[in-house]
């Protein structure tokens, strides 16, 4: 075995330096953002602050939870793309305890967010009064506790076994992680579905749509893939990647030969392959998002029922129609067209630019989902405070994320499936019976 | 902590995708001997063909009587104006989707285990689509003017209603059928050429009095079907490109077809139909039922034709896993329907769900939960996934469950809608059942003919797979 011994500290000092620099910068940016948001709230009021906070919160929660679900899936399918981003995504899931704490402002100010918390509203809306068995304060809080227990619990087990695998290389942890992947995904999907009803759909308590949970889940997956691709693009030229998935020698040259299957003595730069896979995943999520968004729209539009249709009326009037067009064009049409092109997935700069763009579009989409619920008409105060909070909350999140990222080797060194991928040949070759005699003519 | 590091193979060994000992020659012979008809067809084949023919006659009777008397012979009436015809249509279309999923989507995802089952599954797609297409065609009442569905206003000046998803169905199903057929045929070309050459060699090698006319006919027939395939590098290059493009084309089609089928229901305002979760939930249901059908057909066929070396336990287990995942997505759909019926706060939505659970058709709903949700949970166990008998039974339950699901969606939602004065009941009549069972005849006869005259496994792709599994020369010895 040519592999180095698995070590606890796999991050080289120069990367550690870089990360702590980024972490500090993010923390400072975050604090500036939060202060700016509070200052703006003095002008626009407390309600605007809380409502925008929900939007920014769901964005960053989406990255962590998207990374959680991507890693649960990865443990089931074990593709090369998953190993590229595994440590990045795992670090993002370890920020979940902070996000649980950051949920506190929403609990404290839920009356500014959720109309069902107001008894007068219930009297005026008998349909909503029918739902109080579900939409009531104590059950709302209890459910939030359950959701975070599930999310943090899954992340903790995932990270624990992944760590054990690093240290021991014992395949029993691969089997355990695989089981966790299957069962964890079920828990995640159910928890996230009901969480999206609680935190998003019940902002407009009359509205209901049974695809809503899947809409959020797909959005989170999209966020996670875009985010992880960006972070990995800053790392793939440094220590564990080069020699692992990277090319030992003339890296630049290899990258220019797309069909190269590895010349003698050359470890093919597999990361190009895996960036390509990440790009395909991104394409898949973009299409899935459009599929769900369009299906929901078409069904509600054609039904035109009084409980449902206000949702889309709010989002196609009062300035939001511009955002709607932006979403159709830039959350679907343009990325779809770009990602169909093979070159844009195999060359890292355009792919990373697109990923950054998709993060922005996810923010626009979440803004479009959350904010019109509060009052008709585009709210400039919310836009401003929302942007500040997105940066503010994001800064703190990133600071914690980079701190977590330095704690473990950047590639899961103990996983034999990854080592098989790093080798020249397909891992399937090792566990597939080889033909004994294959000399006959075709 | 164990001191010895365990390897994955020690704990959870993986089955091979090709059994050990297979060679290029053995694959060719194993598959093509069936088609060359060197021996009499097995009893199993005769039984399938015989039963299929009987059912096909039932179909012809059912259709004939329908054309004479009209759809009044069915159980449909107001309020349940959609009955067996739509249920069976959705059921058969769903079965068809597994074939496209295996051949196109798994190709794009580079899943090598698709290779030995894709030809077979695609054939299943085509035959299932034939059965599915009959139902809307007959349900319109006057099939001879079905061209009104196409946008050709030349004589009547009439346009179809483009806002109706039933109209979109016409386009979706037709393009799906077309692309599936082309995809299947293109994939067959190299193998047809092999059959042509084998027939020619047999005819040519035999001394004159023993030359069989059948071989000559076969050579000419397969030769025409192979449209001049010579296996040159240029042919292969174009073939690979075409095949990949068709796979890319088929993938969105398979999703669009069942999405539009779900729109048939969801764009209405009827409780039980108007649900936004319908599109993905219908697509998952289609895959669920389709994979179950592939298993139901594949398990006996691989035994009868001794194909265990090509369709290994690896394939069987993978199909079982896909079935489990699709089943869980379908279950998610049921949960969402249940929860949102209550959460809507709407009287009619809540009544619909209560009626499903406890109304006159409650056995259908609970049987569907048993078949589609409870029994398939057995697939979590590896012991069940690798036990052919149990797996076969589970797959049959899934097929029944998916039919019941459509029955519940169509009949139970329709029979009691907003106005209690217009409530009614529905039951399939003899002719409903005759038509449904009759389509099995069409399906089985087609399947039997396919097994007899075309290679059921993609021979050249299997050889390609075998090549990739051979021991490679040591590093540096070879440039590619």
PDB file of N, CA, C and O in Angstrom, chain A residues 127 130-131 134 168-172 178 186 189 193 201 208-211 277 291 298-299 302-303 307-308 416 424 428 432-435 437-438 440, chain B residues 1 5-8 11-12 16 20 22-24 110 259 263 266-267 269 274 276-277 279-280 332 336 340 342-344 346 350 380 469-470 475:
ATOM      1  N   UNK A 127     -60.776  28.991   8.337  1.00  0.00           N
ATOM      2  CA  UNK A 127     -60.032  27.867   7.758  1.00  0.00           C
ATOM      3  C   UNK A 127     -58.744  27.627   8.550  1.00  0.00           C
ATOM      4  O   UNK A 127     -58.354  26.483   8.812  1.00  0.00           O
ATOM      5  N   UNK A 130     -59.160  25.958  11.847  1.00  0.00           N
ATOM      6  CA  UNK A 130     -59.264  24.500  11.726  1.00  0.00           C
ATOM      7  C   UNK A 130     -57.915  23.805  11.937  1.00  0.00           C
ATOM      8  O   UNK A 130     -57.863  22.606  12.174  1.00  0.00           O
ATOM      9  N   UNK A 131     -56.828  24.547  11.732  1.00  0.00           N
ATOM     10  CA  UNK A 131     -55.505  23.910  11.741  1.00  0.00           C
ATOM     11  C   UNK A 131     -54.767  24.109  13.049  1.00  0.00           C
ATOM     12  O   UNK A 131     -53.583  23.770  13.134  1.00  0.00           O
ATOM     13  N   UNK A 134     -52.277  21.821  14.738  1.00  0.00           N
ATOM     14  CA  UNK A 134     -50.890  21.763  14.276  1.00  0.00           C
ATOM     15  C   UNK A 134     -50.202  23.124  14.461  1.00  0.00           C
ATOM     16  O   UNK A 134     -49.071  23.193  14.930  1.00  0.00           O
ATOM     17  N   UNK A 168      -9.014   4.370  11.882  1.00  0.00           N
ATOM     18  CA  UNK A 168      -8.783   2.927  11.901  1.00  0.00           C
ATOM     19  C   UNK A 168      -8.731   2.304  10.508  1.00  0.00           C
ATOM     20  O   UNK A 168      -8.102   1.274  10.328  1.00  0.00           O
ATOM     21  N   UNK A 169      -9.421   2.903   9.544  1.00  0.00           N
ATOM     22  CA  UNK A 169      -9.497   2.282   8.227  1.00  0.00           C
ATOM     23  C   UNK A 169     -10.325   1.013   8.236  1.00  0.00           C
ATOM     24  O   UNK A 169     -10.299   0.233   7.291  1.00  0.00           O
ATOM     25  N   UNK A 170     -11.095   0.804   9.306  1.00  0.00           N
ATOM     26  CA  UNK A 170     -11.872  -0.421   9.447  1.00  0.00           C
ATOM     27  C   UNK A 170     -13.163  -0.317   8.624  1.00  0.00           C
ATOM     28  O   UNK A 170     -13.940   0.615   8.787  1.00  0.00           O
ATOM     29  N   UNK A 171     -13.378  -1.316   7.748  1.00  0.00           N
ATOM     30  CA  UNK A 171     -14.500  -1.215   6.821  1.00  0.00           C
ATOM     31  C   UNK A 171     -15.852  -1.334   7.512  1.00  0.00           C
ATOM     32  O   UNK A 171     -16.879  -1.045   6.915  1.00  0.00           O
ATOM     33  N   UNK A 172     -15.847  -1.754   8.779  1.00  0.00           N
ATOM     34  CA  UNK A 172     -17.127  -1.835   9.480  1.00  0.00           C
ATOM     35  C   UNK A 172     -17.786  -0.449   9.509  1.00  0.00           C
ATOM     36  O   UNK A 172     -19.020  -0.335   9.468  1.00  0.00           O
ATOM     37  N   UNK A 178     -23.024   3.540   5.530  1.00  0.00           N
ATOM     38  CA  UNK A 178     -23.950   3.258   4.445  1.00  0.00           C
ATOM     39  C   UNK A 178     -25.370   3.109   4.998  1.00  0.00           C
ATOM     40  O   UNK A 178     -26.319   3.646   4.469  1.00  0.00           O
ATOM     41  N   UNK A 186     -34.111   9.210   5.175  1.00  0.00           N
ATOM     42  CA  UNK A 186     -35.550   9.176   5.455  1.00  0.00           C
ATOM     43  C   UNK A 186     -35.888  10.181   6.554  1.00  0.00           C
ATOM     44  O   UNK A 186     -36.824  10.980   6.422  1.00  0.00           O
ATOM     45  N   UNK A 189     -35.515  13.791   5.200  1.00  0.00           N
ATOM     46  CA  UNK A 189     -36.574  14.219   4.283  1.00  0.00           C
ATOM     47  C   UNK A 189     -37.859  14.514   5.051  1.00  0.00           C
ATOM     48  O   UNK A 189     -38.500  15.550   4.834  1.00  0.00           O
ATOM     49  N   UNK A 193     -39.341  18.252   5.445  1.00  0.00           N
ATOM     50  CA  UNK A 193     -40.656  18.520   4.864  1.00  0.00           C
ATOM     51  C   UNK A 193     -41.527  19.280   5.858  1.00  0.00           C
ATOM     52  O   UNK A 193     -42.095  20.331   5.533  1.00  0.00           O
ATOM     53  N   UNK A 201     -44.252  27.620   4.856  1.00  0.00           N
ATOM     54  CA  UNK A 201     -45.633  27.627   4.360  1.00  0.00           C
ATOM     55  C   UNK A 201     -46.592  28.298   5.329  1.00  0.00           C
ATOM     56  O   UNK A 201     -47.521  28.984   4.910  1.00  0.00           O
ATOM     57  N   UNK A 208     -51.719  25.911   1.011  1.00  0.00           N
ATOM     58  CA  UNK A 208     -51.140  24.583   1.196  1.00  0.00           C
ATOM     59  C   UNK A 208     -50.731  24.021  -0.153  1.00  0.00           C
ATOM     60  O   UNK A 208     -51.362  24.293  -1.161  1.00  0.00           O
ATOM     61  N   UNK A 209     -49.644  23.270  -0.145  1.00  0.00           N
ATOM     62  CA  UNK A 209     -49.134  22.675  -1.377  1.00  0.00           C
ATOM     63  C   UNK A 209     -48.299  21.474  -0.977  1.00  0.00           C
ATOM     64  O   UNK A 209     -47.350  21.599  -0.204  1.00  0.00           O
ATOM     65  N   UNK A 210     -48.673  20.299  -1.483  1.00  0.00           N
ATOM     66  CA  UNK A 210     -48.031  19.093  -0.965  1.00  0.00           C
ATOM     67  C   UNK A 210     -46.635  18.859  -1.535  1.00  0.00           C
ATOM     68  O   UNK A 210     -45.938  17.958  -1.095  1.00  0.00           O
ATOM     69  N   UNK A 211     -46.201  19.671  -2.498  1.00  0.00           N
ATOM     70  CA  UNK A 211     -44.854  19.475  -3.038  1.00  0.00           C
ATOM     71  C   UNK A 211     -43.850  20.412  -2.368  1.00  0.00           C
ATOM     72  O   UNK A 211     -42.664  20.370  -2.653  1.00  0.00           O
ATOM     73  N   UNK A 277     -18.635  15.732 -12.774  1.00  0.00           N
ATOM     74  CA  UNK A 277     -19.769  15.094 -12.096  1.00  0.00           C
ATOM     75  C   UNK A 277     -20.516  16.102 -11.238  1.00  0.00           C
ATOM     76  O   UNK A 277     -21.748  16.098 -11.202  1.00  0.00           O
ATOM     77  N   UNK A 291     -38.539  21.836 -12.480  1.00  0.00           N
ATOM     78  CA  UNK A 291     -39.638  20.875 -12.627  1.00  0.00           C
ATOM     79  C   UNK A 291     -40.663  21.055 -11.504  1.00  0.00           C
ATOM     80  O   UNK A 291     -41.860  21.159 -11.738  1.00  0.00           O
ATOM     81  N   UNK A 298     -48.236  25.396 -12.266  1.00  0.00           N
ATOM     82  CA  UNK A 298     -49.265  25.005 -13.237  1.00  0.00           C
ATOM     83  C   UNK A 298     -50.505  24.463 -12.535  1.00  0.00           C
ATOM     84  O   UNK A 298     -51.636  24.810 -12.865  1.00  0.00           O
ATOM     85  N   UNK A 299     -50.286  23.624 -11.533  1.00  0.00           N
ATOM     86  CA  UNK A 299     -51.425  22.989 -10.853  1.00  0.00           C
ATOM     87  C   UNK A 299     -52.223  24.035 -10.074  1.00  0.00           C
ATOM     88  O   UNK A 299     -53.456  24.047 -10.134  1.00  0.00           O
ATOM     89  N   UNK A 302     -54.001  26.469 -12.640  1.00  0.00           N
ATOM     90  CA  UNK A 302     -55.160  25.945 -13.347  1.00  0.00           C
ATOM     91  C   UNK A 302     -56.317  25.648 -12.395  1.00  0.00           C
ATOM     92  O   UNK A 302     -57.477  25.739 -12.790  1.00  0.00           O
ATOM     93  N   UNK A 303     -56.000  25.303 -11.132  1.00  0.00           N
ATOM     94  CA  UNK A 303     -57.070  25.102 -10.162  1.00  0.00           C
ATOM     95  C   UNK A 303     -57.732  26.425  -9.787  1.00  0.00           C
ATOM     96  O   UNK A 303     -58.937  26.519  -9.653  1.00  0.00           O
ATOM     97  N   UNK A 307     -58.014  29.460  -1.741  1.00  0.00           N
ATOM     98  CA  UNK A 307     -56.990  29.294  -0.695  1.00  0.00           C
ATOM     99  C   UNK A 307     -55.589  29.345  -1.284  1.00  0.00           C
ATOM    100  O   UNK A 307     -54.643  29.704  -0.608  1.00  0.00           O
ATOM    101  N   UNK A 308     -55.459  28.900  -2.527  1.00  0.00           N
ATOM    102  CA  UNK A 308     -54.114  28.670  -3.064  1.00  0.00           C
ATOM    103  C   UNK A 308     -53.593  29.816  -3.914  1.00  0.00           C
ATOM    104  O   UNK A 308     -52.420  30.159  -3.850  1.00  0.00           O
ATOM    105  N   UNK A 416     -11.402   2.900   2.071  1.00  0.00           N
ATOM    106  CA  UNK A 416     -10.765   2.104   1.004  1.00  0.00           C
ATOM    107  C   UNK A 416     -11.439   2.322  -0.347  1.00  0.00           C
ATOM    108  O   UNK A 416     -10.818   2.163  -1.381  1.00  0.00           O
ATOM    109  N   UNK A 424      -5.302   3.556 -10.526  1.00  0.00           N
ATOM    110  CA  UNK A 424      -5.462   3.734 -11.966  1.00  0.00           C
ATOM    111  C   UNK A 424      -6.729   3.101 -12.472  1.00  0.00           C
ATOM    112  O   UNK A 424      -7.292   3.530 -13.455  1.00  0.00           O
ATOM    113  N   UNK A 428     -14.334  -1.461  -9.317  1.00  0.00           N
ATOM    114  CA  UNK A 428     -15.165  -2.621  -9.622  1.00  0.00           C
ATOM    115  C   UNK A 428     -14.281  -3.797 -10.013  1.00  0.00           C
ATOM    116  O   UNK A 428     -14.636  -4.944  -9.788  1.00  0.00           O
ATOM    117  N   UNK A 432     -14.951  -7.820  -8.868  1.00  0.00           N
ATOM    118  CA  UNK A 432     -15.714  -8.500  -9.899  1.00  0.00           C
ATOM    119  C   UNK A 432     -14.907  -9.709 -10.332  1.00  0.00           C
ATOM    120  O   UNK A 432     -13.703  -9.628 -10.527  1.00  0.00           O
ATOM    121  N   UNK A 433     -15.625 -10.795 -10.461  1.00  0.00           N
ATOM    122  CA  UNK A 433     -14.929 -12.002 -10.877  1.00  0.00           C
ATOM    123  C   UNK A 433     -14.334 -11.811 -12.269  1.00  0.00           C
ATOM    124  O   UNK A 433     -15.003 -11.322 -13.166  1.00  0.00           O
ATOM    125  N   UNK A 434     -13.086 -12.174 -12.407  1.00  0.00           N
ATOM    126  CA  UNK A 434     -12.445 -11.972 -13.698  1.00  0.00           C
ATOM    127  C   UNK A 434     -12.628 -13.214 -14.553  1.00  0.00           C
ATOM    128  O   UNK A 434     -12.635 -14.330 -14.033  1.00  0.00           O
ATOM    129  N   UNK A 435     -12.797 -13.017 -15.837  1.00  0.00           N
ATOM    130  CA  UNK A 435     -12.941 -14.193 -16.695  1.00  0.00           C
ATOM    131  C   UNK A 435     -11.646 -15.005 -16.684  1.00  0.00           C
ATOM    132  O   UNK A 435     -10.546 -14.449 -16.715  1.00  0.00           O
ATOM    133  N   UNK A 437     -10.872 -17.370 -18.912  1.00  0.00           N
ATOM    134  CA  UNK A 437     -10.382 -17.635 -20.257  1.00  0.00           C
ATOM    135  C   UNK A 437     -11.116 -16.687 -21.193  1.00  0.00           C
ATOM    136  O   UNK A 437     -12.336 -16.694 -21.264  1.00  0.00           O
ATOM    137  N   UNK A 438     -10.400 -15.848 -21.865  1.00  0.00           N
ATOM    138  CA  UNK A 438     -11.089 -14.842 -22.667  1.00  0.00           C
ATOM    139  C   UNK A 438     -10.419 -14.688 -24.007  1.00  0.00           C
ATOM    140  O   UNK A 438     -10.240 -13.614 -24.528  1.00  0.00           O
ATOM    141  N   UNK A 440     -11.294 -16.443 -26.746  1.00  0.00           N
ATOM    142  CA  UNK A 440     -12.095 -16.843 -27.905  1.00  0.00           C
ATOM    143  C   UNK A 440     -12.418 -15.650 -28.799  1.00  0.00           C
ATOM    144  O   UNK A 440     -12.445 -14.515 -28.343  1.00  0.00           O
TER     145      UNK A 440
ATOM    146  N   UNK B   1     -11.128  -2.341  20.207  1.00  0.00           N
ATOM    147  CA  UNK B   1     -10.784  -1.996  18.818  1.00  0.00           C
ATOM    148  C   UNK B   1     -10.026  -3.162  18.182  1.00  0.00           C
ATOM    149  O   UNK B   1      -9.047  -3.663  18.728  1.00  0.00           O
ATOM    150  N   UNK B   5      -7.331  -4.650  10.410  1.00  0.00           N
ATOM    151  CA  UNK B   5      -8.258  -3.792   9.692  1.00  0.00           C
ATOM    152  C   UNK B   5      -9.073  -4.637   8.732  1.00  0.00           C
ATOM    153  O   UNK B   5      -8.530  -5.346   7.894  1.00  0.00           O
ATOM    154  N   UNK B   6     -10.387  -4.553   8.876  1.00  0.00           N
ATOM    155  CA  UNK B   6     -11.241  -5.338   7.985  1.00  0.00           C
ATOM    156  C   UNK B   6     -11.440  -4.621   6.660  1.00  0.00           C
ATOM    157  O   UNK B   6     -11.524  -3.390   6.626  1.00  0.00           O
ATOM    158  N   UNK B   7     -11.530  -5.390   5.585  1.00  0.00           N
ATOM    159  CA  UNK B   7     -11.795  -4.821   4.270  1.00  0.00           C
ATOM    160  C   UNK B   7     -13.285  -4.923   3.986  1.00  0.00           C
ATOM    161  O   UNK B   7     -13.989  -5.747   4.559  1.00  0.00           O
ATOM    162  N   UNK B   8     -13.731  -4.085   3.074  1.00  0.00           N
ATOM    163  CA  UNK B   8     -15.162  -4.048   2.769  1.00  0.00           C
ATOM    164  C   UNK B   8     -15.646  -5.393   2.226  1.00  0.00           C
ATOM    165  O   UNK B   8     -16.724  -5.860   2.551  1.00  0.00           O
ATOM    166  N   UNK B  11     -16.659  -7.914   4.832  1.00  0.00           N
ATOM    167  CA  UNK B  11     -17.894  -7.685   5.585  1.00  0.00           C
ATOM    168  C   UNK B  11     -19.109  -7.769   4.676  1.00  0.00           C
ATOM    169  O   UNK B  11     -20.098  -8.407   4.994  1.00  0.00           O
ATOM    170  N   UNK B  12     -19.034  -7.089   3.530  1.00  0.00           N
ATOM    171  CA  UNK B  12     -20.198  -7.109   2.654  1.00  0.00           C
ATOM    172  C   UNK B  12     -19.744  -7.329   1.214  1.00  0.00           C
ATOM    173  O   UNK B  12     -19.507  -6.400   0.459  1.00  0.00           O
ATOM    174  N   UNK B  16     -20.688 -10.294  -8.677  1.00  0.00           N
ATOM    175  CA  UNK B  16     -20.170  -9.771  -9.947  1.00  0.00           C
ATOM    176  C   UNK B  16     -21.307  -9.444 -10.918  1.00  0.00           C
ATOM    177  O   UNK B  16     -22.421  -9.966 -10.768  1.00  0.00           O
ATOM    178  N   UNK B  20     -18.211 -15.588 -13.255  1.00  0.00           N
ATOM    179  CA  UNK B  20     -16.893 -16.021 -13.709  1.00  0.00           C
ATOM    180  C   UNK B  20     -17.027 -17.110 -14.779  1.00  0.00           C
ATOM    181  O   UNK B  20     -18.003 -17.858 -14.792  1.00  0.00           O
ATOM    182  N   UNK B  22     -17.324 -16.719 -18.058  1.00  0.00           N
ATOM    183  CA  UNK B  22     -17.950 -16.336 -19.334  1.00  0.00           C
ATOM    184  C   UNK B  22     -16.872 -15.866 -20.309  1.00  0.00           C
ATOM    185  O   UNK B  22     -15.891 -15.255 -19.905  1.00  0.00           O
ATOM    186  N   UNK B  23     -17.091 -16.180 -21.583  1.00  0.00           N
ATOM    187  CA  UNK B  23     -16.180 -15.708 -22.622  1.00  0.00           C
ATOM    188  C   UNK B  23     -16.995 -15.040 -23.702  1.00  0.00           C
ATOM    189  O   UNK B  23     -18.222 -15.121 -23.697  1.00  0.00           O
ATOM    190  N   UNK B  24     -16.295 -14.389 -24.647  1.00  0.00           N
ATOM    191  CA  UNK B  24     -17.008 -13.749 -25.759  1.00  0.00           C
ATOM    192  C   UNK B  24     -17.908 -14.767 -26.455  1.00  0.00           C
ATOM    193  O   UNK B  24     -19.062 -14.526 -26.746  1.00  0.00           O
ATOM    194  N   UNK B 110     -23.974   5.878 -16.166  1.00  0.00           N
ATOM    195  CA  UNK B 110     -22.863   4.927 -16.299  1.00  0.00           C
ATOM    196  C   UNK B 110     -22.965   3.768 -15.321  1.00  0.00           C
ATOM    197  O   UNK B 110     -22.005   3.403 -14.644  1.00  0.00           O
ATOM    198  N   UNK B 259     -45.449  12.793 -15.908  1.00  0.00           N
ATOM    199  CA  UNK B 259     -45.837  14.080 -15.342  1.00  0.00           C
ATOM    200  C   UNK B 259     -47.145  14.536 -15.969  1.00  0.00           C
ATOM    201  O   UNK B 259     -48.069  14.982 -15.273  1.00  0.00           O
ATOM    202  N   UNK B 263     -50.811  15.289 -14.543  1.00  0.00           N
ATOM    203  CA  UNK B 263     -51.550  16.537 -14.783  1.00  0.00           C
ATOM    204  C   UNK B 263     -52.996  16.246 -15.192  1.00  0.00           C
ATOM    205  O   UNK B 263     -53.889  17.034 -14.900  1.00  0.00           O
ATOM    206  N   UNK B 266     -54.267  16.327 -11.809  1.00  0.00           N
ATOM    207  CA  UNK B 266     -53.946  17.395 -10.860  1.00  0.00           C
ATOM    208  C   UNK B 266     -54.440  18.772 -11.292  1.00  0.00           C
ATOM    209  O   UNK B 266     -54.665  19.633 -10.447  1.00  0.00           O
ATOM    210  N   UNK B 267     -54.618  19.022 -12.582  1.00  0.00           N
ATOM    211  CA  UNK B 267     -55.031  20.370 -12.976  1.00  0.00           C
ATOM    212  C   UNK B 267     -56.525  20.595 -12.731  1.00  0.00           C
ATOM    213  O   UNK B 267     -57.011  21.701 -12.876  1.00  0.00           O
ATOM    214  N   UNK B 269     -59.967  20.538 -10.098  1.00  0.00           N
ATOM    215  CA  UNK B 269     -60.075  21.015  -8.720  1.00  0.00           C
ATOM    216  C   UNK B 269     -60.673  19.945  -7.809  1.00  0.00           C
ATOM    217  O   UNK B 269     -61.051  20.223  -6.696  1.00  0.00           O
ATOM    218  N   UNK B 274     -56.433  17.123  -7.113  1.00  0.00           N
ATOM    219  CA  UNK B 274     -55.740  18.404  -7.159  1.00  0.00           C
ATOM    220  C   UNK B 274     -54.686  18.436  -6.063  1.00  0.00           C
ATOM    221  O   UNK B 274     -54.927  18.921  -4.957  1.00  0.00           O
ATOM    222  N   UNK B 276     -50.358  19.152  -5.531  1.00  0.00           N
ATOM    223  CA  UNK B 276     -49.134  19.554  -6.235  1.00  0.00           C
ATOM    224  C   UNK B 276     -48.063  18.469  -6.199  1.00  0.00           C
ATOM    225  O   UNK B 276     -47.127  18.507  -6.982  1.00  0.00           O
ATOM    226  N   UNK B 277     -48.185  17.520  -5.272  1.00  0.00           N
ATOM    227  CA  UNK B 277     -47.138  16.498  -5.185  1.00  0.00           C
ATOM    228  C   UNK B 277     -47.299  15.445  -6.294  1.00  0.00           C
ATOM    229  O   UNK B 277     -46.431  14.602  -6.497  1.00  0.00           O
ATOM    230  N   UNK B 279     -46.975  15.219  -9.650  1.00  0.00           N
ATOM    231  CA  UNK B 279     -45.992  14.882 -10.708  1.00  0.00           C
ATOM    232  C   UNK B 279     -44.840  13.998 -10.250  1.00  0.00           C
ATOM    233  O   UNK B 279     -44.672  12.900 -10.807  1.00  0.00           O
ATOM    234  N   UNK B 280     -44.053  14.382  -9.240  1.00  0.00           N
ATOM    235  CA  UNK B 280     -42.952  13.486  -8.881  1.00  0.00           C
ATOM    236  C   UNK B 280     -43.436  12.155  -8.309  1.00  0.00           C
ATOM    237  O   UNK B 280     -42.811  11.111  -8.516  1.00  0.00           O
ATOM    238  N   UNK B 332     -43.882   8.441   0.572  1.00  0.00           N
ATOM    239  CA  UNK B 332     -43.822   9.877   0.901  1.00  0.00           C
ATOM    240  C   UNK B 332     -45.008  10.604   0.280  1.00  0.00           C
ATOM    241  O   UNK B 332     -45.641  11.448   0.913  1.00  0.00           O
ATOM    242  N   UNK B 336     -47.858  12.737   2.213  1.00  0.00           N
ATOM    243  CA  UNK B 336     -48.152  14.141   1.914  1.00  0.00           C
ATOM    244  C   UNK B 336     -49.639  14.312   1.608  1.00  0.00           C
ATOM    245  O   UNK B 336     -50.264  15.272   2.049  1.00  0.00           O
ATOM    246  N   UNK B 340     -51.701  16.792   3.995  1.00  0.00           N
ATOM    247  CA  UNK B 340     -52.213  18.050   3.442  1.00  0.00           C
ATOM    248  C   UNK B 340     -53.724  18.025   3.270  1.00  0.00           C
ATOM    249  O   UNK B 340     -54.344  19.086   3.245  1.00  0.00           O
ATOM    250  N   UNK B 342     -55.607  16.994   5.557  1.00  0.00           N
ATOM    251  CA  UNK B 342     -56.020  17.545   6.848  1.00  0.00           C
ATOM    252  C   UNK B 342     -55.599  19.009   6.957  1.00  0.00           C
ATOM    253  O   UNK B 342     -56.388  19.875   7.347  1.00  0.00           O
ATOM    254  N   UNK B 343     -54.338  19.297   6.605  1.00  0.00           N
ATOM    255  CA  UNK B 343     -53.774  20.633   6.828  1.00  0.00           C
ATOM    256  C   UNK B 343     -54.498  21.688   6.007  1.00  0.00           C
ATOM    257  O   UNK B 343     -54.508  22.862   6.362  1.00  0.00           O
ATOM    258  N   UNK B 344     -55.086  21.298   4.879  1.00  0.00           N
ATOM    259  CA  UNK B 344     -55.781  22.289   4.051  1.00  0.00           C
ATOM    260  C   UNK B 344     -56.891  22.979   4.835  1.00  0.00           C
ATOM    261  O   UNK B 344     -57.225  24.120   4.550  1.00  0.00           O
ATOM    262  N   UNK B 346     -59.777  22.332   4.549  1.00  0.00           N
ATOM    263  CA  UNK B 346     -60.896  22.372   3.615  1.00  0.00           C
ATOM    264  C   UNK B 346     -61.811  21.171   3.873  1.00  0.00           C
ATOM    265  O   UNK B 346     -61.353  20.030   3.940  1.00  0.00           O
ATOM    266  N   UNK B 350     -60.787  17.141   3.419  1.00  0.00           N
ATOM    267  CA  UNK B 350     -60.773  16.260   4.599  1.00  0.00           C
ATOM    268  C   UNK B 350     -61.760  15.116   4.411  1.00  0.00           C
ATOM    269  O   UNK B 350     -61.476  13.979   4.773  1.00  0.00           O
ATOM    270  N   UNK B 380     -35.601  -4.212   2.654  1.00  0.00           N
ATOM    271  CA  UNK B 380     -34.450  -3.706   3.402  1.00  0.00           C
ATOM    272  C   UNK B 380     -33.483  -4.843   3.715  1.00  0.00           C
ATOM    273  O   UNK B 380     -32.297  -4.600   3.957  1.00  0.00           O
ATOM    274  N   UNK B 469     -13.728  -5.997 -17.816  1.00  0.00           N
ATOM    275  CA  UNK B 469     -13.466  -6.736 -16.582  1.00  0.00           C
ATOM    276  C   UNK B 469     -12.240  -7.640 -16.693  1.00  0.00           C
ATOM    277  O   UNK B 469     -11.887  -8.306 -15.737  1.00  0.00           O
ATOM    278  N   UNK B 470     -11.642  -7.699 -17.884  1.00  0.00           N
ATOM    279  CA  UNK B 470     -10.497  -8.589 -18.048  1.00  0.00           C
ATOM    280  C   UNK B 470      -9.284  -8.023 -17.327  1.00  0.00           C
ATOM    281  O   UNK B 470      -9.187  -6.827 -17.130  1.00  0.00           O
ATOM    282  N   UNK B 475       0.802  -1.495 -15.667  1.00  0.00           N
ATOM    283  CA  UNK B 475       0.936  -0.079 -15.982  1.00  0.00           C
ATOM    284  C   UNK B 475       2.172   0.178 -16.825  1.00  0.00           C
ATOM    285  O   UNK B 475       3.238  -0.379 -16.575  1.00  0.00           O
TER     286      UNK B 475
END
